[in-house]
XYZ file of C-alpha atoms in Angstrom:
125
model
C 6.216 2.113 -15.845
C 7.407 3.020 -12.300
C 5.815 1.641 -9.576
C 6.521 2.117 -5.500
C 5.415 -0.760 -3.420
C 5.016 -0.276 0.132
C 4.966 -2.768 2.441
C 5.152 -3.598 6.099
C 8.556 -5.750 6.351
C 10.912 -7.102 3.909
C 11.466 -10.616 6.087
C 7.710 -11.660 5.997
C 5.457 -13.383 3.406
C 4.552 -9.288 2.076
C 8.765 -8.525 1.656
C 9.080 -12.072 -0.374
C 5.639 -11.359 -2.789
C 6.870 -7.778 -3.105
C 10.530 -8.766 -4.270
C 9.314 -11.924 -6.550
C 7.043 -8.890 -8.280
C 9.961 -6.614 -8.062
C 12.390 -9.305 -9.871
C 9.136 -11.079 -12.334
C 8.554 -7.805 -14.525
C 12.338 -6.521 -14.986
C 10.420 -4.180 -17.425
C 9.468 -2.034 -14.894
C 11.005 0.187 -12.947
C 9.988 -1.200 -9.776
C 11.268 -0.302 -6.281
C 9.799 -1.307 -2.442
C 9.743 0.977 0.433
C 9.598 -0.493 3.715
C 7.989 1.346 6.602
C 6.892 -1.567 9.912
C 3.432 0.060 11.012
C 4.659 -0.144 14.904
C 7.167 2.569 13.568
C 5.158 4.579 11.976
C 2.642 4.317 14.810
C 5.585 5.698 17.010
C 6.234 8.419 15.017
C 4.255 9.456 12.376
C 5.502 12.308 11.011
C 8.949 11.224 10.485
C 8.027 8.547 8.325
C 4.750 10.294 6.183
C 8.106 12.616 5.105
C 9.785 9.868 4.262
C 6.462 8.400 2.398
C 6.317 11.947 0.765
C 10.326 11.955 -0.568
C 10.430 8.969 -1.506
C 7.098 9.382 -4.051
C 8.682 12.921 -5.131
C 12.349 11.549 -5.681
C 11.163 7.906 -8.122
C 7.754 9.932 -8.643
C 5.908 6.409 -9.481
C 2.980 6.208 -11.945
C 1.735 3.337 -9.349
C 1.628 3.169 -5.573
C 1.179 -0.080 -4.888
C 0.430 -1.125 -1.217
C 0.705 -4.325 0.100
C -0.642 -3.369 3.810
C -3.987 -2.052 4.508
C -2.798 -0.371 7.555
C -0.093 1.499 5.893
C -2.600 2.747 3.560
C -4.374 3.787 6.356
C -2.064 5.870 7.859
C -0.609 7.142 4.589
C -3.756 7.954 3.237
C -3.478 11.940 3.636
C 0.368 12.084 2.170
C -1.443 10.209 -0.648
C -3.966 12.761 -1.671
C -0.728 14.749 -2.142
C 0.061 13.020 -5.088
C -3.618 13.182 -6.936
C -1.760 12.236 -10.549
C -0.527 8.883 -8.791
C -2.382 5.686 -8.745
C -2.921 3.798 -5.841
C -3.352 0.143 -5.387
C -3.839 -1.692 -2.195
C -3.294 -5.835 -2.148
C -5.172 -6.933 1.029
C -3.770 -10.133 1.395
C -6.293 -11.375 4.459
C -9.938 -11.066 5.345
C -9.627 -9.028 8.918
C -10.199 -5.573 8.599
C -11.452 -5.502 5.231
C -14.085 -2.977 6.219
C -11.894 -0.837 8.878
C -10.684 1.689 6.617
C -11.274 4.148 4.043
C -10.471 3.281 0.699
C -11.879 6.089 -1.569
C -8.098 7.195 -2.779
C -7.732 3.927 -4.396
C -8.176 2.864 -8.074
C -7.995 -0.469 -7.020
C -8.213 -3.389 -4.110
C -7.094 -6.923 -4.731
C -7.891 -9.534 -2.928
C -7.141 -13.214 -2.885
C -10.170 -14.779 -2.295
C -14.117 -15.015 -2.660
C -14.892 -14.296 0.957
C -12.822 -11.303 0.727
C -13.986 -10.234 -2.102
C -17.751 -10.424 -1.194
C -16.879 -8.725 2.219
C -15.805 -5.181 0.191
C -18.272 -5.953 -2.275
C -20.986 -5.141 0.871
C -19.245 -1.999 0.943
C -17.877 -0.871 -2.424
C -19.707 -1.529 -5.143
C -17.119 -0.385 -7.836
C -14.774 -3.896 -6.934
């Protein structure tokens, strides 16, 4: 299985998870793609066509983001890619409710109170 991870830096808490993933199932063909939201804020369309070559060049079967902002922003290039997965880890309780998640199979979260707050939303989690 091939799976992208995106996340928002490689030399926070996200980066570390996303590597001891990347390194804990070596039967997987697992790489991370780093784009800082302030960047992509900044200028947008440079990195959604970096988002976009990187998914055609490794062509995952899972995108797997670790930032619900990045999602956000990503969320059109995405719906490019309709055959793709898509998996967003929110790994805190602010925002929870702030985007739109319909493109995703799947949200993870890493506790109750997060859970119940998407729950009031989405009732498939």
């Amino acid at each position: 299985m091939k799976i992208l991870q995106v996340i928002d830096f490689s030399g926070w808490a996200i980066g570390a998870l996303a590597n001891q993933i990347k390194w804990g199932l070596l039967h997987h063909d697992i790489r991370i793609l780093e784009i800082h939201p302030k960047e992509l804020r900044r200028n947008p369309e440079d990195y959604r066509a970096i988002f976009r070559e990187t998914v055609k060049n490794f062509n995952p079967d899972i995108i797997h983001f670790h930032y619900w902002d990045l999602y956000n922003w990503l969320r059109d290039e995405c719906a490019k890619f309709p055959e793709i997965k898509k998996v967003l880890t929110h790994h805190n309780q602010k925002d929870l409710l702030n985007g739109d998640w319909s493109g995703l199979e799947a949200i993870t979260c890493h506790t109750e109170k997060s859970k119940k707050i998407l729950e009031t939303k989405y009732l498939w989690i």
